GROMACS .gro file of C-alpha atoms in nm:
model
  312
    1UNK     CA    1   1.077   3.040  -2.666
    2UNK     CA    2   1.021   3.098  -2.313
    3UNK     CA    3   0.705   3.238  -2.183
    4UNK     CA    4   0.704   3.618  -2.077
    5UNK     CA    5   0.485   3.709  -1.762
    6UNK     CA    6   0.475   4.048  -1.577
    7UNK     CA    7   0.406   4.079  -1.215
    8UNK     CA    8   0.278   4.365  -1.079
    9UNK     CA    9   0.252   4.337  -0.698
   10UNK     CA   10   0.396   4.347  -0.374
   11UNK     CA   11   0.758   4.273  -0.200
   12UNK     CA   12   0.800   4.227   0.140
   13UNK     CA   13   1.019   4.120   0.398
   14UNK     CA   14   0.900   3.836   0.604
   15UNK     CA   15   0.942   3.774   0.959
   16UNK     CA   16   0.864   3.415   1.054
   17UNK     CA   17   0.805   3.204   1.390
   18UNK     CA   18   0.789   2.828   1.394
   19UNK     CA   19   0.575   2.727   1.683
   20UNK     CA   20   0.372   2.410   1.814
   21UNK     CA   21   0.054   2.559   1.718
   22UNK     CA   22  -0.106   2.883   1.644
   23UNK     CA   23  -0.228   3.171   1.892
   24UNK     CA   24  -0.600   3.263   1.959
   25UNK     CA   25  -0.722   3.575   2.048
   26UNK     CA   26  -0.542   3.702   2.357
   27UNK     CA   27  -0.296   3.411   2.414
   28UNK     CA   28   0.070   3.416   2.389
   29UNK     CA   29   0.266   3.126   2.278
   30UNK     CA   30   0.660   3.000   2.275
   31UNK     CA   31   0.789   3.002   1.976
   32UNK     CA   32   1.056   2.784   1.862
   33UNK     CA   33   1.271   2.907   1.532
   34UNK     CA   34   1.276   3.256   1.383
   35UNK     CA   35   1.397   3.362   1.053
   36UNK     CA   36   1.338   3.621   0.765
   37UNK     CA   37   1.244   3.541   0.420
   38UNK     CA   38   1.225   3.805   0.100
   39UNK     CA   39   0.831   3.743   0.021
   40UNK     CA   40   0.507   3.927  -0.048
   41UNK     CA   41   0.248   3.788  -0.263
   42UNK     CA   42   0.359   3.971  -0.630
   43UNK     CA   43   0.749   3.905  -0.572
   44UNK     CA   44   0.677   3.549  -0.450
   45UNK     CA   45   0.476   3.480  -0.786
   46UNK     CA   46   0.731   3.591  -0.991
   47UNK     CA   47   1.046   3.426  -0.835
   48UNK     CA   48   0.805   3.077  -0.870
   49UNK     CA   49   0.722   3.189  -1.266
   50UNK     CA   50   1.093   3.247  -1.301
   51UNK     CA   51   1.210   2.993  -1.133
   52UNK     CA   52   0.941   2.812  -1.352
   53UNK     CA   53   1.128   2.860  -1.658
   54UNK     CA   54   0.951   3.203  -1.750
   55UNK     CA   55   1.093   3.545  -1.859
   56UNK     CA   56   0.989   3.738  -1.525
   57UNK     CA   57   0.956   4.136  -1.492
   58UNK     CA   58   0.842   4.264  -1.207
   59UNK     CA   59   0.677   4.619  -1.130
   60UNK     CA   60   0.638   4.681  -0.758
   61UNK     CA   61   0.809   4.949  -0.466
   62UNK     CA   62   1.025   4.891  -0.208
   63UNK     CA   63   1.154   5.147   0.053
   64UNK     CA   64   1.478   5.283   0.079
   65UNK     CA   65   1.571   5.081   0.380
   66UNK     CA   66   1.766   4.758   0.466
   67UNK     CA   67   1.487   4.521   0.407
   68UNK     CA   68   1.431   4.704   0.051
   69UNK     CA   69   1.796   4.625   0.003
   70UNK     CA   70   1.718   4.277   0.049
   71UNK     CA   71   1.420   4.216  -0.162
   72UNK     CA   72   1.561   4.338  -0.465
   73UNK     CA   73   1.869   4.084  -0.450
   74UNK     CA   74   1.656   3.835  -0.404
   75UNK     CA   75   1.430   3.884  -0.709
   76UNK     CA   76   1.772   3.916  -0.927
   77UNK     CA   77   1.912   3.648  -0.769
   78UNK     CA   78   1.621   3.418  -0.915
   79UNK     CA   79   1.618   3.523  -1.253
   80UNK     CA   80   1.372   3.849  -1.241
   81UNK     CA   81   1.395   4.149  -1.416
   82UNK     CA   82   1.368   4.431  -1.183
   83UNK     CA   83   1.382   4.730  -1.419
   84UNK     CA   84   1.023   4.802  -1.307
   85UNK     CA   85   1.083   4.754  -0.958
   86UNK     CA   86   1.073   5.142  -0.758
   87UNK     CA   87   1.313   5.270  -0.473
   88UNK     CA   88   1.056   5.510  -0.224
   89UNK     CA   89   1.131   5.643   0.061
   90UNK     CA   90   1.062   5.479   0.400
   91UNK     CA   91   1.016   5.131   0.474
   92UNK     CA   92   0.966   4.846   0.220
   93UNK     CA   93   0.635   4.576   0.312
   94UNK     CA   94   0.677   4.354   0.602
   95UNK     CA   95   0.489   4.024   0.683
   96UNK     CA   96   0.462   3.857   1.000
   97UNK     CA   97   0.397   3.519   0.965
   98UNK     CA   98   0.351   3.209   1.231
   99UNK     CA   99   0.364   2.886   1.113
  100UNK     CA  100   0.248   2.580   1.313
  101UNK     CA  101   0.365   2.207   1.330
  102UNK     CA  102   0.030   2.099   1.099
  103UNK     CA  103   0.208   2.335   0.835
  104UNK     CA  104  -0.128   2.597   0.893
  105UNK     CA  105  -0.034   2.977   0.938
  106UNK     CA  106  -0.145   3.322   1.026
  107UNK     CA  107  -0.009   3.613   0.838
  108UNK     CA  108  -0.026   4.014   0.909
  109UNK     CA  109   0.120   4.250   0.617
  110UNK     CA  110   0.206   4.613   0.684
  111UNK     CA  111   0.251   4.746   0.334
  112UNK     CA  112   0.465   5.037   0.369
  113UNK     CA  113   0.659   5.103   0.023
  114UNK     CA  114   0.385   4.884  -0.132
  115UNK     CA  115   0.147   5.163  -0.086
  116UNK     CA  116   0.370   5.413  -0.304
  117UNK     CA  117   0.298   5.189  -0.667
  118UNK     CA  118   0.016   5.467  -0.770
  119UNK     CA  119   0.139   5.493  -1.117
  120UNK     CA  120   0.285   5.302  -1.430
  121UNK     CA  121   0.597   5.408  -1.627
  122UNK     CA  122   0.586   5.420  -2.010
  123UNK     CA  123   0.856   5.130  -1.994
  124UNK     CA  124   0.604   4.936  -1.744
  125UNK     CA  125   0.374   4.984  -2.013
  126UNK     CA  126   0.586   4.874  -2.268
  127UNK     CA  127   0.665   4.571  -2.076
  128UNK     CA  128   0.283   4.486  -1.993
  129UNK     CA  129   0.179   4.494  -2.387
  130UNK     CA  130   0.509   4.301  -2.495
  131UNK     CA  131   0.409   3.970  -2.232
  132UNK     CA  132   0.230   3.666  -2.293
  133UNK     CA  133   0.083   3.698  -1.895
  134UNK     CA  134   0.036   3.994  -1.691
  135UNK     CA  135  -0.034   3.840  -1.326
  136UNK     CA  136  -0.226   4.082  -1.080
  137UNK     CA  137  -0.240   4.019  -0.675
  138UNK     CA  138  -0.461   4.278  -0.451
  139UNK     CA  139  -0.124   4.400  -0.215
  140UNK     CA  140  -0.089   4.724  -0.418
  141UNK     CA  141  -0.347   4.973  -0.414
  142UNK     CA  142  -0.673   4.859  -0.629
  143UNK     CA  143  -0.641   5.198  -0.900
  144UNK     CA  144  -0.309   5.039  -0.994
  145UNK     CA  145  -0.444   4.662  -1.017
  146UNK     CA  146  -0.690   4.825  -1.236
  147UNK     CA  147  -0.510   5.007  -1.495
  148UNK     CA  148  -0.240   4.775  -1.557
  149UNK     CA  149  -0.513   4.497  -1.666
  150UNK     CA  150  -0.691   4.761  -1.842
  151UNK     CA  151  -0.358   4.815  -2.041
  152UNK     CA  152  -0.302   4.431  -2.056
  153UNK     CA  153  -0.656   4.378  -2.228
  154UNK     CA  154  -0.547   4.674  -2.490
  155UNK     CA  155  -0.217   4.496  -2.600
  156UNK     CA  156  -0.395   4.150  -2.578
  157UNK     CA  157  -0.215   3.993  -2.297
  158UNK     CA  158  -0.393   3.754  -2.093
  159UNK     CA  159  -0.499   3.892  -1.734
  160UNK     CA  160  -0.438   3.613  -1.464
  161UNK     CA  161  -0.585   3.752  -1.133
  162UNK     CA  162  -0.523   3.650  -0.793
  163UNK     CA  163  -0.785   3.783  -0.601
  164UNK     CA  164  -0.549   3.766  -0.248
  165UNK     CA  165  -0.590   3.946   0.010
  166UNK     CA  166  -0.974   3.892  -0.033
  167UNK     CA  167  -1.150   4.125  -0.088
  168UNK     CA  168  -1.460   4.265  -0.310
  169UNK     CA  169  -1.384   4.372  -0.626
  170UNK     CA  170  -1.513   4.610  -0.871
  171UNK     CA  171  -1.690   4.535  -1.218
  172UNK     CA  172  -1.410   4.744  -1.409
  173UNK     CA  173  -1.150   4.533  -1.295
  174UNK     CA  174  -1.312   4.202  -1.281
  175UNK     CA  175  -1.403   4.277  -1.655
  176UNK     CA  176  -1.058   4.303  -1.770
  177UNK     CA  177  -0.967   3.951  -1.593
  178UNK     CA  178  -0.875   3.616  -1.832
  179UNK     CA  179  -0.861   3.365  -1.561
  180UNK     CA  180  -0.923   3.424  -1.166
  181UNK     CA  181  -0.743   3.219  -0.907
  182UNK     CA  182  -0.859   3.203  -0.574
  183UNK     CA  183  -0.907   2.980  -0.233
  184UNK     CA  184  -1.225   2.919  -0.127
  185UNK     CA  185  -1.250   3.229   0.103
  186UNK     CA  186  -1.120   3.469  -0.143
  187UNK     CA  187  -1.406   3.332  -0.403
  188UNK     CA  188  -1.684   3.395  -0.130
  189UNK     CA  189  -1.594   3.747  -0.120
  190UNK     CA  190  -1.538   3.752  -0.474
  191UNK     CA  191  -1.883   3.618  -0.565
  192UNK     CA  192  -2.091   3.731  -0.272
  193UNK     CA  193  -2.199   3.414  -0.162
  194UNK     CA  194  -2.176   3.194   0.121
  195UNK     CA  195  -2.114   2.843   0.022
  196UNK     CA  196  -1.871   2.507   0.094
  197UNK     CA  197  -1.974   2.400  -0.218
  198UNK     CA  198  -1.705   2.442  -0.495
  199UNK     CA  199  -1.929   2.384  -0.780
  200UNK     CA  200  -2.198   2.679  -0.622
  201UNK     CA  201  -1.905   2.928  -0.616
  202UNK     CA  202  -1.774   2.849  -0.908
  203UNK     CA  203  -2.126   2.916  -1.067
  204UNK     CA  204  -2.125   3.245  -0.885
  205UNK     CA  205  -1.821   3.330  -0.993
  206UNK     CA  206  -1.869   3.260  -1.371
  207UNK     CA  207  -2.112   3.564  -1.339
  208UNK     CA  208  -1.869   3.766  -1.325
  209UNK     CA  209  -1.573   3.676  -1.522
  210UNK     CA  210  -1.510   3.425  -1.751
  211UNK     CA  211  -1.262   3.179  -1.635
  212UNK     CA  212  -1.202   3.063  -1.256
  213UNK     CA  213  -0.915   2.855  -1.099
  214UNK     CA  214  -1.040   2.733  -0.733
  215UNK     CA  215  -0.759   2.582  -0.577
  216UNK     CA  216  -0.859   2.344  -0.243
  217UNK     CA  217  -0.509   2.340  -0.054
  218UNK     CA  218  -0.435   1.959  -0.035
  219UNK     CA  219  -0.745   1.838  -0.181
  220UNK     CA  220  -0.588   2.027  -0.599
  221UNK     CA  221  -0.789   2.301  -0.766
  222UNK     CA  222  -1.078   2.318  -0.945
  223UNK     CA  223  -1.174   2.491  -1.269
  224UNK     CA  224  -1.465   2.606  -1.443
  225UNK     CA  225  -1.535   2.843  -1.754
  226UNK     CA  226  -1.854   2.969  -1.987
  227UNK     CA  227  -1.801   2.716  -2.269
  228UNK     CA  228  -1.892   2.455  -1.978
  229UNK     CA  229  -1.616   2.265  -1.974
  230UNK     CA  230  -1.507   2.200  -1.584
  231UNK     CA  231  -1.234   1.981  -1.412
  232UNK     CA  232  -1.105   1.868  -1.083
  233UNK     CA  233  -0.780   1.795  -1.049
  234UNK     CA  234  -0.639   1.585  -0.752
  235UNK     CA  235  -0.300   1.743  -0.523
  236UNK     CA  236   0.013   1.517  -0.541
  237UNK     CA  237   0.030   1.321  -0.213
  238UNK     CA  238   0.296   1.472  -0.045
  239UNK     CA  239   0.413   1.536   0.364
  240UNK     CA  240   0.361   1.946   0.423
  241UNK     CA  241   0.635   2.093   0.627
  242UNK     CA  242   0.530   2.470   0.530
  243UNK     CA  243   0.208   2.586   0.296
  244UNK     CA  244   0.238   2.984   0.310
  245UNK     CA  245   0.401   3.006  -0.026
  246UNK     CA  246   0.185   2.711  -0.183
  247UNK     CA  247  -0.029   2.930  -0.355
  248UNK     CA  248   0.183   3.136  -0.463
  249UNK     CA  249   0.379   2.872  -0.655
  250UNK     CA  250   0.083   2.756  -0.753
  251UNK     CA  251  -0.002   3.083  -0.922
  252UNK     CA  252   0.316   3.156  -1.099
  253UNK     CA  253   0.361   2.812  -1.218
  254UNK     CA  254   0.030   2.862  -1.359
  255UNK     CA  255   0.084   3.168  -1.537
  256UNK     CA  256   0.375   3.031  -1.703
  257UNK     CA  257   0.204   2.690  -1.788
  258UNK     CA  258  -0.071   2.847  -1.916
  259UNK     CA  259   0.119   3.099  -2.183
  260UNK     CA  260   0.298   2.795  -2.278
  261UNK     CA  261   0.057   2.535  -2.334
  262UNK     CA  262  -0.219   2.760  -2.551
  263UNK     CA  263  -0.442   2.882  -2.256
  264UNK     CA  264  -0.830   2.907  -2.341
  265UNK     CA  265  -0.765   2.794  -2.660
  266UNK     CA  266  -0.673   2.429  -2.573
  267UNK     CA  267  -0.867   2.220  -2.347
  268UNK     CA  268  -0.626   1.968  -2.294
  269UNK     CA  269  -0.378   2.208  -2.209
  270UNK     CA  270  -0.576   2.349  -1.933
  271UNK     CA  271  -0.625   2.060  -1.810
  272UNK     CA  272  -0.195   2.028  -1.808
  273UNK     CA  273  -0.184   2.347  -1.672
  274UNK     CA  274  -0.338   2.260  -1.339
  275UNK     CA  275  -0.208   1.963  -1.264
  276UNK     CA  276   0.152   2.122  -1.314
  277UNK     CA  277   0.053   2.430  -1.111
  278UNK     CA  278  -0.075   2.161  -0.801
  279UNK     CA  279   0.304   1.989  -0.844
  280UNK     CA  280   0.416   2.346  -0.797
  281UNK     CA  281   0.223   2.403  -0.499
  282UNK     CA  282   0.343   2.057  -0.368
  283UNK     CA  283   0.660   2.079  -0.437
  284UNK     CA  284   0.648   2.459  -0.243
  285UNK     CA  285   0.512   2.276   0.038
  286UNK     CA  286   0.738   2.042   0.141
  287UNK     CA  287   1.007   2.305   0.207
  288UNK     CA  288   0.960   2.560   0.450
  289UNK     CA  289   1.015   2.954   0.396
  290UNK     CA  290   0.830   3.112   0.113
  291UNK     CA  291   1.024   3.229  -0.160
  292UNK     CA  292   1.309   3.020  -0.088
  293UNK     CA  293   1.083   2.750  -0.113
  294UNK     CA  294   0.913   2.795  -0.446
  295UNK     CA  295   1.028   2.529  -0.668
  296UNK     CA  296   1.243   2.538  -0.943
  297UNK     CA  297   1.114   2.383  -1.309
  298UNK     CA  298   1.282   2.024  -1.282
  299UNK     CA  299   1.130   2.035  -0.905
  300UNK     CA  300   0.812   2.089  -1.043
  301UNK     CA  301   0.842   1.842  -1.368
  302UNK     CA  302   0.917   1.518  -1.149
  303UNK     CA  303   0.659   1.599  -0.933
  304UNK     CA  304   0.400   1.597  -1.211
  305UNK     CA  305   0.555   1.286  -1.353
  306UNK     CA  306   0.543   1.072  -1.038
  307UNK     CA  307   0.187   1.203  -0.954
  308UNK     CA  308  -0.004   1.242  -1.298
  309UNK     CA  309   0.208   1.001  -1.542
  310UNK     CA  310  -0.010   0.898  -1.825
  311UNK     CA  311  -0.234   1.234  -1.775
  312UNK     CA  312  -0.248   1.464  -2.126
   0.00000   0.00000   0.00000
């Protein structure tokens, strides 16, 4: 059986520039391709569970507009339910995004219809309590984030967190959270600390909830939980052409990997877990766009193969 995860999060439309490297403050610089990609942090996680091999629903808004149009033929298009997925009026999330020839990127998000998900349905609830994996972004507005891991922890589905956009974050939500993935930025505002030491945030992190995913771009992820046990595991060596849906992948692949192989209650299968969610990312990365770049399942499995063979 298939795992079942639940996003509830953002869509957006993207709008995306290539160029030879990145603006600073004040300067204007030639582009070179432009091109829009269905995206935004929730729908990009659950295209990459789905397309990870997971039963996907997905609770989010999108306006009543063109680009609204889009987004939701997208998400059915790769294999997620959209029965939670609201019509407002007005116009759906939009991204702007500039990517440079070292794969790095800038990205500015307007919300729009994202701002409108201020409530759950009885059938979103429903759906929460009935998954293996409820996966939480911070696009949506934080009372939302909030009760739909509140009614996660009362059904006993595991709360995966990814605290993106940073940002601090209450004790009432951070309570209700299984596992917490985040960069390095996002777990200095998490934890209130200023550090470029992984194992020092993960400490300060472990303070507050009781499971934490660090993941360091091309350098793999990190994790660390209360029992003690902690683990670094190495990226798969790849060439980048385009990292802004890396984490994403890497989030959704997780969620799915993690309701499959046991969770907390295997060590071994954490350990699994991350290395396949660091294929994911890979495998993201070495296609440019971001949802049309999150990997599908076999993608993902011959990455890990190549790169971890002989690994548990």
């Amino acid at each position: 059986m298939s795992a079942r995860v639940v996003v509830v999060g953002s869509a957006n439309l993207d709008l995306v520039v290539t160029a030879p490297q990145l603006p600073r403050p004040g300067e204007t610089v030639l582009g070179e391709h432009f091109h829009t990609v269905p995206g935004g942090k929730g729908a990009n996680q659950a295209v990459a569970a789905a397309r990870a091999g997971a039963a996907c629903d997905f609770v989010g808004a999108v306006g009543d507009d063109e680009f609204g149009t889009q987004l939701r033929a997208s998400l059915v298009d790769s294999g997620v339910d959209v029965q939670g997925l609201r019509v407002v009026p007005g116009a759906s999330g939009v991204a702007l995004i500039a990517v440079d020839r070292a794969a790095e990127n800038f990205i500015v998000v307007a919300p729009g219809a994202n701002g409108a998900l201020t409530d759950l349905t009885d059938e979103d609830r429903a759906t929460i309590a009935a998954a293996d994996v409820l996966l939480l972004q911070l696009e949506v507005p934080l009372p939302t984030v909030v009760r739909a891991a509140g009614l996660a922890r009362a059904g006993g589905t595991t709360v995966v967190l990814n605290a993106a956009p940073a940002a601090a974050l209450p004790a009432e939500l951070l309570d209700l959270v299984d596992v917490l993935v985040v960069n390095e930025h996002e777990a200095a505002v998490v934890a209130g600390v200023i550090s470029d030491e992984p194992a020092a945030l993960l400490d300060a992190l472990l303070e507050r909830v009781p499971r934490v995913v660090l993941t360091l771009g091309a350098r793999g992820a990190a994790y660390a939980d209360r029992r003690g046990l902690r683990l670094e595991i190495p990226a798969p060596k790849i060439d980048a052409v385009d990292t802004t849906a890396a984490g994403d992948a890497f989030t959704g692949a997780l969620a799915v990997s993690w309701a499959e192989r046991g969770g907390a209650v295997n060590p071994d299968g954490i350990a699994a877990s991350l290395r396949w969610a660091c294929a994911a990312g890979a495998a993201c990365a070495q296609r440019p766009g971001a949802s049309t770049a999150l990997p599908e399942r076999a993608a993902i499995d011959a990455l890990y193969d190549v790169t971890y063979r002989g690994a548990p």
